[in-house]
Amino acid sequence: MSSLNDTLEEDEAEYLHFPSQASNRRLLCLKGRDMRNGSRNSYSLAWPGNLPEQAVLLKGLTFVSDSYYDYKNLWHGFNALTPFIRWSMKNGCAKSSQWILYHWGELRDGTGSWVQHLMEAIYGELRIERFEGRVGDGSYCFEEAVVMRHNMGRMGKEKKLKLCDLLRCKASEPCGVKGGNVEVNDRGDPLITLTLLMRRGSRSFKNASAVIDVFAKECERVSGCQLKVVQSEELSFCDQVRVMSGTDIVVSPHGGQLTNMLFMDRGSSVMEFFPRGWLEYAGVGRYAHHWMADQSGMKPRGAWWEPLGNKDCPNPKDDIDCFQFYKGGKVGHNETHFAKWAKDVLNQVSISKRGELSAKRLKNPSLCAC
């Protein structure tokens, strides 16, 4: 749809709306079943009383995503689909009858489980149109359609925070998570939950037990600190919501599992770890979860980048090749650095929690606007 101009509203994601004044009241029509070659998929605009011959008219509101992010990955899917929720929030909490997903112009038939559960928490059933079992030549027109093709794009920070507040609230409901007062131990000190959110395979810790020991020792030195060690791959969606909603500090390697910081209370802390080569070759993508922290109201407490040392990628003159070489590496550790870092963050969080306690601030205030 490169020939069409998006609607721009202050601090909102760019979108296309059909029919609208911008489309001269015409409907959006698609002929786009191809899942391997996006150049074979096409669109047109048609007057409501003059649709293409044999075209099927789909009733209700249709959300159409055309993203360069894929829908299986937690962070990618989150950024591709949540702009529709923001559009719903400012349009009477509108719900779509069906979704159509394109990735690089190619039709996709579903999302990852995490993304699906998140969207279902907002909309109920996530009905993805696959253009199967319908008569005609494969042309479909839509009674009403909203198209997003720039992810969050121009959305302002305050709008992102409100969006994430809604997502946090709506995801908590089906998972049985409720707000309450700041909890304390028997000494009256506020409880601080330090969660090590682990992963397997690429970007996991080389020596997980050593990393756990460092944080366990520092946690023991702080009254009220509780250590949790969880394996992200073993958690259901609601497990992830429950674990993270009770987390004050998350410690985790860079990866999609960190998207779960969305479910932490605003102002919670994030400590992120990277393997060799990521600082030098990963480009702006290495800041993905820094952006996630900013837009969801978390506090990024810095990051640790494993030193590169000797540059041993096979093609050292090609930065892209070097990144591919280091991309799936595992994360080492530095006991001295990790211990000091953990001590500093725990101290900062302890001071903050004491302030919350004295102010009698509630956790997880209800912000379910839709």
Tab-separated table of N, CA and C in Angstrom, residues 182-192 222-226 354 357:
chain	number	residue	atom	x	y	z
A	182	VAL	N	1.660	-2.742	49.502
A	182	VAL	CA	3.034	-3.222	49.504
A	182	VAL	C	3.202	-4.184	50.683
A	183	GLU	N	3.716	-5.381	50.411
A	183	GLU	CA	3.859	-6.397	51.455
A	183	GLU	C	5.142	-6.170	52.258
A	184	VAL	N	5.116	-6.635	53.516
A	184	VAL	CA	6.287	-6.494	54.387
A	184	VAL	C	6.596	-7.834	55.038
A	185	ASN	N	7.842	-7.965	55.551
A	185	ASN	CA	8.213	-9.164	56.301
A	185	ASN	C	7.910	-8.945	57.784
A	186	ASP	N	8.308	-9.913	58.622
A	186	ASP	CA	7.976	-9.804	60.049
A	186	ASP	C	8.731	-8.688	60.760
A	187	ARG	N	9.715	-8.096	60.083
A	187	ARG	CA	10.442	-6.967	60.660
A	187	ARG	C	9.869	-5.627	60.195
A	188	GLY	N	8.862	-5.714	59.345
A	188	GLY	CA	8.255	-4.492	58.835
A	188	GLY	C	8.959	-3.922	57.620
A	189	ASP	N	9.943	-4.660	57.085
A	189	ASP	CA	10.647	-4.199	55.884
A	189	ASP	C	9.870	-4.621	54.642
A	190	PRO	N	9.798	-3.759	53.640
A	190	PRO	CA	9.055	-4.121	52.423
A	190	PRO	C	9.705	-5.307	51.705
A	191	LEU	N	8.854	-6.200	51.184
A	191	LEU	CA	9.365	-7.340	50.430
A	191	LEU	C	9.826	-6.887	49.053
A	192	ILE	N	10.971	-7.404	48.649
A	192	ILE	CA	11.534	-7.123	47.323
A	192	ILE	C	11.736	-8.461	46.624
A	222	VAL	N	19.935	-8.329	52.102
A	222	VAL	CA	18.924	-7.270	52.144
A	222	VAL	C	17.667	-7.810	52.818
A	223	SER	N	17.271	-7.190	53.910
A	223	SER	CA	16.061	-7.619	54.618
A	223	SER	C	14.841	-7.450	53.724
A	224	GLY	N	14.087	-8.531	53.598
A	224	GLY	CA	12.877	-8.498	52.776
A	224	GLY	C	13.080	-8.997	51.358
A	225	CYS	N	14.332	-9.243	50.959
A	225	CYS	CA	14.585	-9.697	49.591
A	225	CYS	C	14.235	-11.169	49.441
A	226	GLN	N	13.525	-11.480	48.355
A	226	GLN	CA	13.165	-12.855	48.014
A	226	GLN	C	13.681	-13.149	46.612
A	354	ARG	N	10.347	1.535	50.388
A	354	ARG	CA	10.029	2.148	51.678
A	354	ARG	C	9.188	3.409	51.479
A	357	LEU	N	5.730	2.266	50.755
A	357	LEU	CA	5.105	1.780	51.983
A	357	LEU	C	4.589	2.938	52.831
